[in-house]
PDB file of C-alpha atoms in Angstrom:
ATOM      1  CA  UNK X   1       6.324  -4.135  35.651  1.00 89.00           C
ATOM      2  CA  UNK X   2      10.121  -3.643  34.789  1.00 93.00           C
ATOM      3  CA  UNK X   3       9.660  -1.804  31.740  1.00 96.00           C
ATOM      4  CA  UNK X   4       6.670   0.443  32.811  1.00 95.00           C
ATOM      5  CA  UNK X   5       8.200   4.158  31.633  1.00 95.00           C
ATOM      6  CA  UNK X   6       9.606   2.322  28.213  1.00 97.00           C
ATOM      7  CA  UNK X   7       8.202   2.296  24.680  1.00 98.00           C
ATOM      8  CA  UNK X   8       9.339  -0.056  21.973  1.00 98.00           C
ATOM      9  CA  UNK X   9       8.736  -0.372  18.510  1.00 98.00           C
ATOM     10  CA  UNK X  10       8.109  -3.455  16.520  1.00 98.00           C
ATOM     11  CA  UNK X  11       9.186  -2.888  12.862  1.00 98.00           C
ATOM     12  CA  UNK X  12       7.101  -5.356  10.449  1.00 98.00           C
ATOM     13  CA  UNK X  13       5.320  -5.841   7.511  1.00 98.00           C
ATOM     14  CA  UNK X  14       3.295  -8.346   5.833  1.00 98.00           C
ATOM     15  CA  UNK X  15       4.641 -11.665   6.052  1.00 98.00           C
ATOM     16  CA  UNK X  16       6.656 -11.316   9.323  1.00 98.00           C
ATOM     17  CA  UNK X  17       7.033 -14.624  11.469  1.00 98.00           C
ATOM     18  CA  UNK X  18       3.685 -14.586  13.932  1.00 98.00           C
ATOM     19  CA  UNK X  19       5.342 -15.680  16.831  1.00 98.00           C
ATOM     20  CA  UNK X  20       8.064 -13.748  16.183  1.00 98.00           C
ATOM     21  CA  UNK X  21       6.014 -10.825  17.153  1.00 98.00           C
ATOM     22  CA  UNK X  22       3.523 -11.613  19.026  1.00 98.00           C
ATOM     23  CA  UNK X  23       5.348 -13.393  21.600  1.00 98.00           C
ATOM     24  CA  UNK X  24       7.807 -10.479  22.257  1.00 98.00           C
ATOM     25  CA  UNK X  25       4.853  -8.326  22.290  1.00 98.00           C
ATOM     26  CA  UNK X  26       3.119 -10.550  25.133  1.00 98.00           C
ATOM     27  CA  UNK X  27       6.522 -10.432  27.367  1.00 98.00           C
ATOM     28  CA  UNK X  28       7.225  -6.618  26.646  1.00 98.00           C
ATOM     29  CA  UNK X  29       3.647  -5.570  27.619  1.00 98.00           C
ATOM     30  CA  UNK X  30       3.788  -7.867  30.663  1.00 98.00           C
ATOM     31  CA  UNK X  31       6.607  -6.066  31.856  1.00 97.00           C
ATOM     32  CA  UNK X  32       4.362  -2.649  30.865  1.00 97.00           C
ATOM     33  CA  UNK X  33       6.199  -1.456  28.418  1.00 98.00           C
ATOM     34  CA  UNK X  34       4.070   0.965  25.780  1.00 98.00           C
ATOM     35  CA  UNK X  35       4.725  -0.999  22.257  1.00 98.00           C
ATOM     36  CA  UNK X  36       4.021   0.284  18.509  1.00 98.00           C
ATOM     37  CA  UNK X  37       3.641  -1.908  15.837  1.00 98.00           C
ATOM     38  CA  UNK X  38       5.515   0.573  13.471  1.00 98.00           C
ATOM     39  CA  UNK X  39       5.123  -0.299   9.728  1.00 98.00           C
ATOM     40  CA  UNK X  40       5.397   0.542   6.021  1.00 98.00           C
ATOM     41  CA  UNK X  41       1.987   0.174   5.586  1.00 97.00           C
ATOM     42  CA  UNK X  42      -1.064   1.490   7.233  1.00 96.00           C
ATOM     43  CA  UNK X  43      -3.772   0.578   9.175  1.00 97.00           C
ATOM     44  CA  UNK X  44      -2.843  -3.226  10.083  1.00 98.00           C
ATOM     45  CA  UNK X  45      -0.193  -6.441   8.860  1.00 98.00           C
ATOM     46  CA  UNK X  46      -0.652 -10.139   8.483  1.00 98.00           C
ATOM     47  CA  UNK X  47       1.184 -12.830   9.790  1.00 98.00           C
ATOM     48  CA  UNK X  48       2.783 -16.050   8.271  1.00 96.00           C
ATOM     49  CA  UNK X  49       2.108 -18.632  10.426  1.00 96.00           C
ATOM     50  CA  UNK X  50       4.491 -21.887   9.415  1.00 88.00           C
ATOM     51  CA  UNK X  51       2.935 -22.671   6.221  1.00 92.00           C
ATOM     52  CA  UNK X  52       0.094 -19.875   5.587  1.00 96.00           C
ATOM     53  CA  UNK X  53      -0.951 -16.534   6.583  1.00 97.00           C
ATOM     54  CA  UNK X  54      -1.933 -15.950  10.189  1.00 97.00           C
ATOM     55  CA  UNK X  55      -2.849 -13.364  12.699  1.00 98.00           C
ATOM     56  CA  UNK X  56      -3.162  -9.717  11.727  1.00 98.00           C
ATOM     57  CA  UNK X  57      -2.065  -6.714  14.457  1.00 98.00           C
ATOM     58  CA  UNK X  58      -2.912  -2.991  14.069  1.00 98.00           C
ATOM     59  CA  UNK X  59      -0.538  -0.966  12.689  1.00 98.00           C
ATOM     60  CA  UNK X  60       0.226   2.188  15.624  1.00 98.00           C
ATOM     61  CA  UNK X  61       2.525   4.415  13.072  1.00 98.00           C
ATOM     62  CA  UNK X  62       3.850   4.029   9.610  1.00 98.00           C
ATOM     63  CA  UNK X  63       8.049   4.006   9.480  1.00 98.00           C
ATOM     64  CA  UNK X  64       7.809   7.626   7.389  1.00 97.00           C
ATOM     65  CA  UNK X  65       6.083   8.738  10.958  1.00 98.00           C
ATOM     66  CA  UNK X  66       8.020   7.133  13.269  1.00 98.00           C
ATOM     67  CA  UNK X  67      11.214   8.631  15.112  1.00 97.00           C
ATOM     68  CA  UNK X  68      13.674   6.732  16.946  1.00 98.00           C
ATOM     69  CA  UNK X  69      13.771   9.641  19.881  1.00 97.00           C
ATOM     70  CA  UNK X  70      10.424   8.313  21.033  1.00 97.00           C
ATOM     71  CA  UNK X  71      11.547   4.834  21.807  1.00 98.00           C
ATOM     72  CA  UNK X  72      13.947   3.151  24.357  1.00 97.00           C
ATOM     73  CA  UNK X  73      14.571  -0.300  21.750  1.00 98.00           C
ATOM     74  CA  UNK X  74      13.393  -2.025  18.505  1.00 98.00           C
ATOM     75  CA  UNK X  75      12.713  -5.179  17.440  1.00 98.00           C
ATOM     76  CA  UNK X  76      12.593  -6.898  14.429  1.00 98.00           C
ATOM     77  CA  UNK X  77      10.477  -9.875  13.692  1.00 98.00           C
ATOM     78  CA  UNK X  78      11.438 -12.376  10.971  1.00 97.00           C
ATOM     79  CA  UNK X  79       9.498 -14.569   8.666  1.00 95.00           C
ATOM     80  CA  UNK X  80      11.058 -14.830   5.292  1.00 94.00           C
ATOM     81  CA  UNK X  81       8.965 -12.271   3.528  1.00 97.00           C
ATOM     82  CA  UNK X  82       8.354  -9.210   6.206  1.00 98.00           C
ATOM     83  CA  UNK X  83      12.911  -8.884   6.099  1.00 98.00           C
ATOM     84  CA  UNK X  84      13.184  -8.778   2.898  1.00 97.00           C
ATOM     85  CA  UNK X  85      10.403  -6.763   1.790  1.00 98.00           C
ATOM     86  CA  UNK X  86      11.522  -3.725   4.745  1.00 98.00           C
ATOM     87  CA  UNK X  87      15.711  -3.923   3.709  1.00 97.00           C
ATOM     88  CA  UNK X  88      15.089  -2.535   0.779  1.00 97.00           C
ATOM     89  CA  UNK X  89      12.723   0.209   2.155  1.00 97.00           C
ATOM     90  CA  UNK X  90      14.987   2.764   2.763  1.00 98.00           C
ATOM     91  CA  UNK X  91      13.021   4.831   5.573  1.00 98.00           C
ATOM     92  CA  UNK X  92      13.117   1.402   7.323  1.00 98.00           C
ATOM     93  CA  UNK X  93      16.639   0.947   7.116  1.00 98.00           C
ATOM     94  CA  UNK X  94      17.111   4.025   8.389  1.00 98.00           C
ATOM     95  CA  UNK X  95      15.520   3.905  11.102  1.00 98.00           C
ATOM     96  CA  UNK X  96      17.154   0.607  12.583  1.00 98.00           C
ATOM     97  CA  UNK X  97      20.325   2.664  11.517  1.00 98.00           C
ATOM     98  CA  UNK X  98      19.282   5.215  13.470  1.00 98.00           C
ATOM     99  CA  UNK X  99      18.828   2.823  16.827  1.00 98.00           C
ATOM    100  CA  UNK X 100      22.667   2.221  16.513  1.00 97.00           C
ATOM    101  CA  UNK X 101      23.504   5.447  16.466  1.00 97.00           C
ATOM    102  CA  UNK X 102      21.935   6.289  19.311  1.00 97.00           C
ATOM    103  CA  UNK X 103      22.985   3.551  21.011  1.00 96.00           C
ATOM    104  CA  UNK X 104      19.763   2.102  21.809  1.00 97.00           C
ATOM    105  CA  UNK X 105      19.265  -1.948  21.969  1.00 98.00           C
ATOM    106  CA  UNK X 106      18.002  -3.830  19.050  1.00 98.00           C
ATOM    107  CA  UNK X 107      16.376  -7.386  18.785  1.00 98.00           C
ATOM    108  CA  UNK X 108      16.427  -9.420  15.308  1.00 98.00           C
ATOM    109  CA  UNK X 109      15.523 -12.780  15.212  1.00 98.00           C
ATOM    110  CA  UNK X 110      15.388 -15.592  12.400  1.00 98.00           C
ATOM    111  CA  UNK X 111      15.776 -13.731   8.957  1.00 98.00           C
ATOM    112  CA  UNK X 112      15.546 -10.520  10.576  1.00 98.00           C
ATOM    113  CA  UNK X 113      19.412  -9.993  10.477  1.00 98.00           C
ATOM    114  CA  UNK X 114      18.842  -8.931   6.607  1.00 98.00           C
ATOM    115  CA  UNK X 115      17.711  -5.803   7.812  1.00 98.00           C
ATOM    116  CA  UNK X 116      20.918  -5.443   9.904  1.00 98.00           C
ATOM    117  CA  UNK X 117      22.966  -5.957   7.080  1.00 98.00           C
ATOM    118  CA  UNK X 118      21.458  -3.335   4.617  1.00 98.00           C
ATOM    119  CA  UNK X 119      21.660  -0.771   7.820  1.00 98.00           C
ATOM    120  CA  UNK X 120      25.211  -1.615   7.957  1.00 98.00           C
ATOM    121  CA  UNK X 121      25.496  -2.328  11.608  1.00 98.00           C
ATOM    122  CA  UNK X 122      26.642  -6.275  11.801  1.00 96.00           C
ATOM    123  CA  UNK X 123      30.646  -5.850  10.815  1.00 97.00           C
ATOM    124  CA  UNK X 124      32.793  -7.072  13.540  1.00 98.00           C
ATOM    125  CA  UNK X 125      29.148  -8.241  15.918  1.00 98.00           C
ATOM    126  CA  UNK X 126      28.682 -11.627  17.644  1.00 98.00           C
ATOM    127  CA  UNK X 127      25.426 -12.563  15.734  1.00 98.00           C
ATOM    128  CA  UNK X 128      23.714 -15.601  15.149  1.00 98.00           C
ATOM    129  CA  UNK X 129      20.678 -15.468  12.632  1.00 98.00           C
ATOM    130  CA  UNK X 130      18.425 -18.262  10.492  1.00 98.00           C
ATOM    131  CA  UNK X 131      20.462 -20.500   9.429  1.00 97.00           C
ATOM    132  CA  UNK X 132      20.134 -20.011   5.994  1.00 97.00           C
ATOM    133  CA  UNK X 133      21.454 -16.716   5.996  1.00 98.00           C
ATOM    134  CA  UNK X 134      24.599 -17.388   8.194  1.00 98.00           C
ATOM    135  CA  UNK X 135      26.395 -17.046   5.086  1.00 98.00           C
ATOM    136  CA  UNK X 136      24.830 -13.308   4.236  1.00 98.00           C
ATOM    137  CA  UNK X 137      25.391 -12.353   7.609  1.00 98.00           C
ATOM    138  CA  UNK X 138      29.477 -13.219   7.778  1.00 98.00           C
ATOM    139  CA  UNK X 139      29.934 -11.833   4.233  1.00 98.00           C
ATOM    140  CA  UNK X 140      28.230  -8.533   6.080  1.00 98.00           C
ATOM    141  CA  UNK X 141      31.296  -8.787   9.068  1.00 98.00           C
ATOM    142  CA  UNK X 142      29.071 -10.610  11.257  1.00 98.00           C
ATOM    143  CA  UNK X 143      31.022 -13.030  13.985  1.00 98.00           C
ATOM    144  CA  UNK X 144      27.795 -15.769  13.427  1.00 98.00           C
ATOM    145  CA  UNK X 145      27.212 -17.861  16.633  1.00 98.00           C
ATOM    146  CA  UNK X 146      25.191 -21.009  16.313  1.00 98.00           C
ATOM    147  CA  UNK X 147      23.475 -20.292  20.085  1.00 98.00           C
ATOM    148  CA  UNK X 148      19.532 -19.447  21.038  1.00 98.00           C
ATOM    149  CA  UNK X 149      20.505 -16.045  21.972  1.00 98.00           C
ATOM    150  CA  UNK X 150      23.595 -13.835  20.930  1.00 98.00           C
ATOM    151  CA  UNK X 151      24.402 -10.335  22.693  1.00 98.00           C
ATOM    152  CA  UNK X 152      26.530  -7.763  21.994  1.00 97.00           C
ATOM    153  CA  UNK X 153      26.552  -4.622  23.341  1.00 95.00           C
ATOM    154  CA  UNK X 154      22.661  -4.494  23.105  1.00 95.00           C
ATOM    155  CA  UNK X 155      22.361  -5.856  19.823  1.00 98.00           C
ATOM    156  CA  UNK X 156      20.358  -9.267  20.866  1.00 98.00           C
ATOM    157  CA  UNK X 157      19.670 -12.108  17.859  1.00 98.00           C
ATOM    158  CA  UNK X 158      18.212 -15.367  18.338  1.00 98.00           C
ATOM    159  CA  UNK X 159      18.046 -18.265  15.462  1.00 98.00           C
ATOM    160  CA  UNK X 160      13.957 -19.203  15.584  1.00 97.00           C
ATOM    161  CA  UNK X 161      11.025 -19.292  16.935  1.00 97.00           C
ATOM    162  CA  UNK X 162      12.114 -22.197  19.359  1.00 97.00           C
ATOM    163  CA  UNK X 163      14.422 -19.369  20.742  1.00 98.00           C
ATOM    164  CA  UNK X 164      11.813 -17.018  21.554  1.00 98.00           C
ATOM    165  CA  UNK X 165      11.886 -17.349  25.347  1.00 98.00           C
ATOM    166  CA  UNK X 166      15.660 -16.926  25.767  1.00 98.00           C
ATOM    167  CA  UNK X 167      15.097 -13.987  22.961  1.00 98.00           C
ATOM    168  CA  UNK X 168      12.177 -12.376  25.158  1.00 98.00           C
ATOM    169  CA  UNK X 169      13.892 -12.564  28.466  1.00 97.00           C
ATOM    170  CA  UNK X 170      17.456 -10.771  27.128  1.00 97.00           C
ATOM    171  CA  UNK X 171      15.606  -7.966  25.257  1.00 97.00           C
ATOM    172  CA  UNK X 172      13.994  -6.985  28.529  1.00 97.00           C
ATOM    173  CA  UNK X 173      17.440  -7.559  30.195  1.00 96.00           C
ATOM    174  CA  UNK X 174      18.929  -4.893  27.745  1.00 96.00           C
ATOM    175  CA  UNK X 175      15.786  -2.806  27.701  1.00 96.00           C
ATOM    176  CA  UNK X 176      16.422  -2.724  31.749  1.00 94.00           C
ATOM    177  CA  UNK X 177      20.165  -1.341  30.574  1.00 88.00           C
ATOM    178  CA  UNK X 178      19.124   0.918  28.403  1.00 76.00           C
ATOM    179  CA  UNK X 179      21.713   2.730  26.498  1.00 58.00           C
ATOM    180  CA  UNK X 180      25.241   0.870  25.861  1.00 55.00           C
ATOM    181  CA  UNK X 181      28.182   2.803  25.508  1.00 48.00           C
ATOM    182  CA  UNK X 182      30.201   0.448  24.041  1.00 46.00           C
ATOM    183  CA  UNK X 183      28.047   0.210  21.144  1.00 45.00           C
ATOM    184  CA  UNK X 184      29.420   0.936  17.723  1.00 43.00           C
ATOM    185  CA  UNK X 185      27.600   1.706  14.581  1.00 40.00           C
TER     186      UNK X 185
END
């Protein structure tokens, strides 16, 4: 129970990657961390699942509700259609802005990087991403990494769901940090 005084929120809409979420949602509540499915819609979100929609998951707060102060990290699922429809919501990308800023650790995996390009927070970062937007993400100032698992300075990005247990183990390890200094918006 590593994590048992933290809270994290899970930004995602429709479409995000299901085991993009729910998997980092098993290993975060394992470690008893308090998580929030925080959203842009209300009451509950739907899952792709490889070729057709999946699971759906509650929805704790809505993104206009939600305030970085009351959480110790985010992350952000993927899925091709839950990044793209939240980076061009601009409470959204304000609030993963607003993680940076404080210095607190963020998690983006597979197309999930998107939103850390709209927020402005990738230039001169070791990331790695999907690989069909390693192009967006060094045009953005991203240093793109072709590994399972990226960090730097509590920014932590993995490629796809095959990454998802080296992805779930280092956003406890930088949860366990907490705040880095070093970070840079």
């Amino acid at each position: 129970m590593k994590l048992k005084d933290k809270r994290i929120a899970i930004l995602a809409t429709d479409g995000f990657e299901q085991s993009e979420l729910f998997e980092p949602l098993e290993a975060l509540k394992n470690e008893g961390a308090t998580v929030d499915i925080v959203s842009n819609k209300e009451r509950e979100i739907t899952a792709w699942n490889k070729t057709d929609w999946g699971k759906s998951i509650n929805v704790d707060t809505t993104v206009d509700s939600a305030h970085v102060l009351n959480y110790d990290a985010l992350v952000l699922p993927g899925g091709l259609m839950n990044p793209d429809i939240l980076r061009i919501h601009t409470v959204a990308v304000n609030f993963v802005k607003a993680f940076f800023e404080r210095h607190k650790p963020v998690a983006a995996i597979c197309h999930a990087p998107w939103l850390l390009i709209n927020a402005d927070v990738i230039d001169g970062r070791k990331v790695t991403s999907y690989k069909s937007i390693k192009k967006d993400v060094i045009n953005a100032g991203g240093l793109w990494e072709d590994k399972e698992v990226v960090v730097d300075n509590g920014l932590v990005t993995s490629r796809n769901p095959d990454d998802l247990p080296a992805f779930c183990s280092k956003i406890i390890e930088e949860v366990l940090e907490g705040k880095h200094e070093g970070q840079h918006a």
